[in-house]
């Protein structure tokens, strides 16, 4: 295997300032929320406050927004594992071929169509148009160990942080890989401590009174491990994980070691359950049961963030602790238990989790770098999960390292620091006066090192659930500035007419945030240009594509199809 | 709660030498084996090699014996939790009132008679002579947290080690407390890292192919947690835990921090399962299936010890790493799956696990303190689990600390160091010439700080299994030198005539290692003296006693009964 070497010269310029010495290294908290939609908080990431924002009260997220930077155009993959593995490897999901969530058990594709090994997950039906693509169904595997089949091997960013002196702590959901593979254990990914991170992508139950799923009636492989202390207690998993996280911080704080805490809540993934501490508040607002339950879960996450910030302040280390707040994919808009009207949960965005429409991929994100980010600013440059790999290394002062994988992302540090300061200056000068103008403020590449119009890619060549859904399944997309091309693979098959009925849709996501108006017919030259950008990239990554059952051939690249 | 302060003055004299500075602190490995009998290895702890020793091949235990010291009269409690909590708290089990194993679920007494809360475990039967005693059914709880009912609160020794700079690692079985209580989590006991330690007292399965019990068919609360990486693999739990243990050592070694590794194997507890790497060897020796399975499990533990020792040598830290090897109670002599003839597994000792006869409490133990213990020596001074608390503190150079509990044990460091060197000198002078004379060599209190004839106490006021067994249930004992008094509580009840038919049995365990000859009738004055010693101690600890159903009164203290 080829090893790639990186040295400081190849990294952004701020690194030396952030990493003067091991003693001064900042702590880093990565606070990851699961299945958590862009408008599902009282922090308004958009140009305005949307009705959906009003169903949440998240004062601690607001507190972080005031201290740090809001990234108004943060993106993630449509489902969990691809985002999580991209964070860990720096690779785009289409490039690592981890484009779907990994099953709990090894060698079982999670595709809802064309499941290998027979009916491990779902049966392939004669009526299916596509077979599932070949992809790395077992997820990510760290380098240096004996790797199973169907994995992407990578040097995990956490190991690099650890090698650089960080005390690395995993609390919550891991879900980089299936059981029976090294990637399912946070210890193999470079974490020194692990609480509750396994192969599972969701908790069997959030309730201590259910033993988090560890009962004869409830148990399956998603029962949460390592939490026996709370069995039978009236406690919600989010709270229990937070307490465990703070407990694990004692060691590095006592020993004055910089820490990397990856606190990846299982919330707000299904099952949608009532967090009793917050439910009544939402019910009394008039929300239905499902909505109130979900909002109570969000409030629990918000309290967790607040408790963490309080703790850091109490310990006197808040001024040396970076906080990265993010969701792993869009909010779930296709689950009855969440209440409300299906497919509207991410409104004004279209659809939700699973989809390459904005509801599935545009996510909440905030970053606070003490002394470096300008407080209360907004950055609208699009950012992607693979950017976090070089970002974390730069934040951690890791300037020279060897890795086995190619990295697709770019460090966000100059964007977050110099970029946010530029925004603050513009506000002072009166160039930014309100939320709308803040969201519109462009940070040039000369400042951030990132072209605000760099193409970003999301690729979901899968069927998510048993029933095919045109809004979700077999989609691929590229965004370039305001323009977004959506490749509806099903429409490449003769006789199929799903969604708008054409294989290539075009949206101006600035003017049409909800992707309601496909303007492909009006801008054939933009369609052709973006199709070429997307096609070139997918080809260069040898991206996984579904197989057309009728022909046995893969779906064509987007720039190969005849319009 | 009263806090007890200790300073170096109150500790043994060698402490300063062992703890010159934090940098020079020795690493400590506590290697604990479960349900592992005194004669169940090729290391012969007795005066001779017994037939049972020949059913095992444990070269790595032999290797440790050659490097370190064999404790020929090491004792433990008859069952798991009392030993484990004594190690952690320094309290005798009768004193902490944790005299039985803790159930997996909270508030469910594990007694096989008189179960509180109805039939959580077993139903109380009208034919029962005794009701269960009041005891701390939820086990041990660390101080400083909100404690549930029915626990003993103590300052855990591991936290004191951690506070003194140790990197504390838990791998394997914990079993200090029931689920739903703080004591069930190693993180609350002062461990910085935990692999697989929970409320469970046994593993649902040792097999990776069974996911260690994490399958829909097998699961119950004893399914092993935190091991997803190995699901579906052809690997035995002992091997998997060893690999995890070595992985966790990387951090402290890289960071040059002293570590305390508590590697507490689930083996060789039931279920008795085949470790495929070693099974054939024993089958070919002519052992039956059960015996071969059990011996293969022992061989797996032996390999684990060897792998650990190899690793320490490879890392260049063997010369600064103390190894304590011990079993948590006697071998199980009452389980069909282990093969052989029931009740003989600990021969020449009488009975096995659960019993206060020697098979239940006399256990294998070895200690290696680099540069301090004389290699290949034997020490016959009786030692008890509660001794390990002050021993670990002295080994770790913890000379000043505050704890909430009284400590019943004494540091073994002078015994192990000066004592073993005295034995080595005696061997050089020709006073010790063989195994028998080595086992007979007495280390005086002036050297060890421990009276070789100090009374030691084991108290089991419980019924172990559903069927009452006179050899196991409701026994209490004191050993003073060669003399051992066994209090058979059932025989205090008019009309009962179990075992030898008398409530107080007396054995000379030096002349009669198998406790075959009750000589109480020949030595009434010794019986009276030991009954007083035992009675005084149990009274002073307000020890738990079974309740006589017919009278509603507790069983009398041993010195109160009319002979």
PDB file of N, CA, C and O in Angstrom, chain A residues 231-256:
ATOM      1  N   UNK A 231     -28.892   1.236  34.149  1.00  0.00           N
ATOM      2  CA  UNK A 231     -30.019   0.323  33.885  1.00  0.00           C
ATOM      3  C   UNK A 231     -31.103   0.514  34.949  1.00  0.00           C
ATOM      4  O   UNK A 231     -30.814   0.524  36.153  1.00  0.00           O
ATOM      5  N   UNK A 232     -32.322   0.640  34.468  1.00  0.00           N
ATOM      6  CA  UNK A 232     -33.449   0.766  35.384  1.00  0.00           C
ATOM      7  C   UNK A 232     -33.685   2.186  35.865  1.00  0.00           C
ATOM      8  O   UNK A 232     -34.702   2.457  36.492  1.00  0.00           O
ATOM      9  N   UNK A 233     -32.776   3.091  35.567  1.00  0.00           N
ATOM     10  CA  UNK A 233     -32.930   4.470  36.033  1.00  0.00           C
ATOM     11  C   UNK A 233     -33.824   5.270  35.093  1.00  0.00           C
ATOM     12  O   UNK A 233     -33.907   4.994  33.895  1.00  0.00           O
ATOM     13  N   UNK A 234     -34.437   6.280  35.651  1.00  0.00           N
ATOM     14  CA  UNK A 234     -35.220   7.216  34.836  1.00  0.00           C
ATOM     15  C   UNK A 234     -34.254   8.213  34.221  1.00  0.00           C
ATOM     16  O   UNK A 234     -34.129   9.348  34.681  1.00  0.00           O
ATOM     17  N   UNK A 235     -33.584   7.799  33.193  1.00  0.00           N
ATOM     18  CA  UNK A 235     -32.597   8.687  32.574  1.00  0.00           C
ATOM     19  C   UNK A 235     -32.624   8.465  31.070  1.00  0.00           C
ATOM     20  O   UNK A 235     -32.845   7.348  30.590  1.00  0.00           O
ATOM     21  N   UNK A 236     -32.436   9.543  30.331  1.00  0.00           N
ATOM     22  CA  UNK A 236     -32.410   9.464  28.870  1.00  0.00           C
ATOM     23  C   UNK A 236     -30.967   9.266  28.424  1.00  0.00           C
ATOM     24  O   UNK A 236     -30.037   9.805  29.025  1.00  0.00           O
ATOM     25  N   UNK A 237     -30.777   8.502  27.373  1.00  0.00           N
ATOM     26  CA  UNK A 237     -29.420   8.156  26.934  1.00  0.00           C
ATOM     27  C   UNK A 237     -28.537   9.389  26.720  1.00  0.00           C
ATOM     28  O   UNK A 237     -27.348   9.379  27.058  1.00  0.00           O
ATOM     29  N   UNK A 238     -29.126  10.441  26.175  1.00  0.00           N
ATOM     30  CA  UNK A 238     -28.348  11.655  25.904  1.00  0.00           C
ATOM     31  C   UNK A 238     -27.713  12.190  27.186  1.00  0.00           C
ATOM     32  O   UNK A 238     -26.547  12.589  27.205  1.00  0.00           O
ATOM     33  N   UNK A 239     -28.489  12.170  28.258  1.00  0.00           N
ATOM     34  CA  UNK A 239     -27.988  12.633  29.552  1.00  0.00           C
ATOM     35  C   UNK A 239     -26.910  11.677  30.080  1.00  0.00           C
ATOM     36  O   UNK A 239     -25.866  12.119  30.573  1.00  0.00           O
ATOM     37  N   UNK A 240     -27.169  10.387  29.962  1.00  0.00           N
ATOM     38  CA  UNK A 240     -26.208   9.406  30.474  1.00  0.00           C
ATOM     39  C   UNK A 240     -24.874   9.522  29.725  1.00  0.00           C
ATOM     40  O   UNK A 240     -23.800   9.479  30.331  1.00  0.00           O
ATOM     41  N   UNK A 241     -24.937   9.672  28.424  1.00  0.00           N
ATOM     42  CA  UNK A 241     -23.702   9.797  27.646  1.00  0.00           C
ATOM     43  C   UNK A 241     -22.953  11.076  28.011  1.00  0.00           C
ATOM     44  O   UNK A 241     -21.716  11.092  28.066  1.00  0.00           O
ATOM     45  N   UNK A 242     -23.700  12.127  28.267  1.00  0.00           N
ATOM     46  CA  UNK A 242     -23.052  13.382  28.647  1.00  0.00           C
ATOM     47  C   UNK A 242     -22.301  13.223  29.959  1.00  0.00           C
ATOM     48  O   UNK A 242     -21.151  13.650  30.096  1.00  0.00           O
ATOM     49  N   UNK A 243     -22.959  12.575  30.913  1.00  0.00           N
ATOM     50  CA  UNK A 243     -22.282  12.354  32.208  1.00  0.00           C
ATOM     51  C   UNK A 243     -21.027  11.519  32.015  1.00  0.00           C
ATOM     52  O   UNK A 243     -19.988  11.775  32.625  1.00  0.00           O
ATOM     53  N   UNK A 244     -21.119  10.497  31.182  1.00  0.00           N
ATOM     54  CA  UNK A 244     -19.950   9.654  30.934  1.00  0.00           C
ATOM     55  C   UNK A 244     -18.840  10.470  30.264  1.00  0.00           C
ATOM     56  O   UNK A 244     -17.665  10.313  30.578  1.00  0.00           O
ATOM     57  N   UNK A 245     -19.236  11.329  29.332  1.00  0.00           N
ATOM     58  CA  UNK A 245     -18.239  12.141  28.628  1.00  0.00           C
ATOM     59  C   UNK A 245     -17.482  13.027  29.609  1.00  0.00           C
ATOM     60  O   UNK A 245     -16.242  13.097  29.582  1.00  0.00           O
ATOM     61  N   UNK A 246     -18.218  13.671  30.494  1.00  0.00           N
ATOM     62  CA  UNK A 246     -17.556  14.575  31.443  1.00  0.00           C
ATOM     63  C   UNK A 246     -16.644  13.770  32.378  1.00  0.00           C
ATOM     64  O   UNK A 246     -15.563  14.216  32.755  1.00  0.00           O
ATOM     65  N   UNK A 247     -17.084  12.578  32.726  1.00  0.00           N
ATOM     66  CA  UNK A 247     -16.269  11.711  33.576  1.00  0.00           C
ATOM     67  C   UNK A 247     -14.933  11.382  32.897  1.00  0.00           C
ATOM     68  O   UNK A 247     -13.884  11.410  33.533  1.00  0.00           O
ATOM     69  N   UNK A 248     -15.007  11.083  31.616  1.00  0.00           N
ATOM     70  CA  UNK A 248     -13.764  10.694  30.923  1.00  0.00           C
ATOM     71  C   UNK A 248     -12.820  11.875  30.734  1.00  0.00           C
ATOM     72  O   UNK A 248     -11.636  11.668  30.484  1.00  0.00           O
ATOM     73  N   UNK A 249     -13.342  13.082  30.837  1.00  0.00           N
ATOM     74  CA  UNK A 249     -12.466  14.250  30.667  1.00  0.00           C
ATOM     75  C   UNK A 249     -11.578  14.480  31.883  1.00  0.00           C
ATOM     76  O   UNK A 249     -10.581  15.202  31.803  1.00  0.00           O
ATOM     77  N   UNK A 250     -11.948  13.867  32.988  1.00  0.00           N
ATOM     78  CA  UNK A 250     -11.166  14.104  34.203  1.00  0.00           C
ATOM     79  C   UNK A 250      -9.693  13.761  34.017  1.00  0.00           C
ATOM     80  O   UNK A 250      -8.815  14.496  34.446  1.00  0.00           O
ATOM     81  N   UNK A 251      -9.448  12.625  33.371  1.00  0.00           N
ATOM     82  CA  UNK A 251      -8.064  12.175  33.259  1.00  0.00           C
ATOM     83  C   UNK A 251      -7.175  13.174  32.509  1.00  0.00           C
ATOM     84  O   UNK A 251      -6.175  13.635  33.041  1.00  0.00           O
ATOM     85  N   UNK A 252      -7.513  13.536  31.270  1.00  0.00           N
ATOM     86  CA  UNK A 252      -6.626  14.464  30.566  1.00  0.00           C
ATOM     87  C   UNK A 252      -6.543  15.829  31.251  1.00  0.00           C
ATOM     88  O   UNK A 252      -5.480  16.466  31.214  1.00  0.00           O
ATOM     89  N   UNK A 253      -7.626  16.257  31.868  1.00  0.00           N
ATOM     90  CA  UNK A 253      -7.569  17.562  32.542  1.00  0.00           C
ATOM     91  C   UNK A 253      -6.607  17.486  33.723  1.00  0.00           C
ATOM     92  O   UNK A 253      -5.736  18.347  33.890  1.00  0.00           O
ATOM     93  N   UNK A 254      -6.756  16.431  34.527  1.00  0.00           N
ATOM     94  CA  UNK A 254      -5.831  16.254  35.661  1.00  0.00           C
ATOM     95  C   UNK A 254      -4.380  16.184  35.203  1.00  0.00           C
ATOM     96  O   UNK A 254      -3.479  16.671  35.859  1.00  0.00           O
ATOM     97  N   UNK A 255      -4.175  15.499  34.077  1.00  0.00           N
ATOM     98  CA  UNK A 255      -2.803  15.279  33.612  1.00  0.00           C
ATOM     99  C   UNK A 255      -2.339  16.326  32.615  1.00  0.00           C
ATOM    100  O   UNK A 255      -1.304  16.164  31.987  1.00  0.00           O
ATOM    101  N   UNK A 256      -3.142  17.369  32.464  1.00  0.00           N
ATOM    102  CA  UNK A 256      -2.788  18.478  31.581  1.00  0.00           C
ATOM    103  C   UNK A 256      -2.418  18.002  30.180  1.00  0.00           C
ATOM    104  O   UNK A 256      -1.447  18.461  29.579  1.00  0.00           O
TER     105      UNK A 256
END
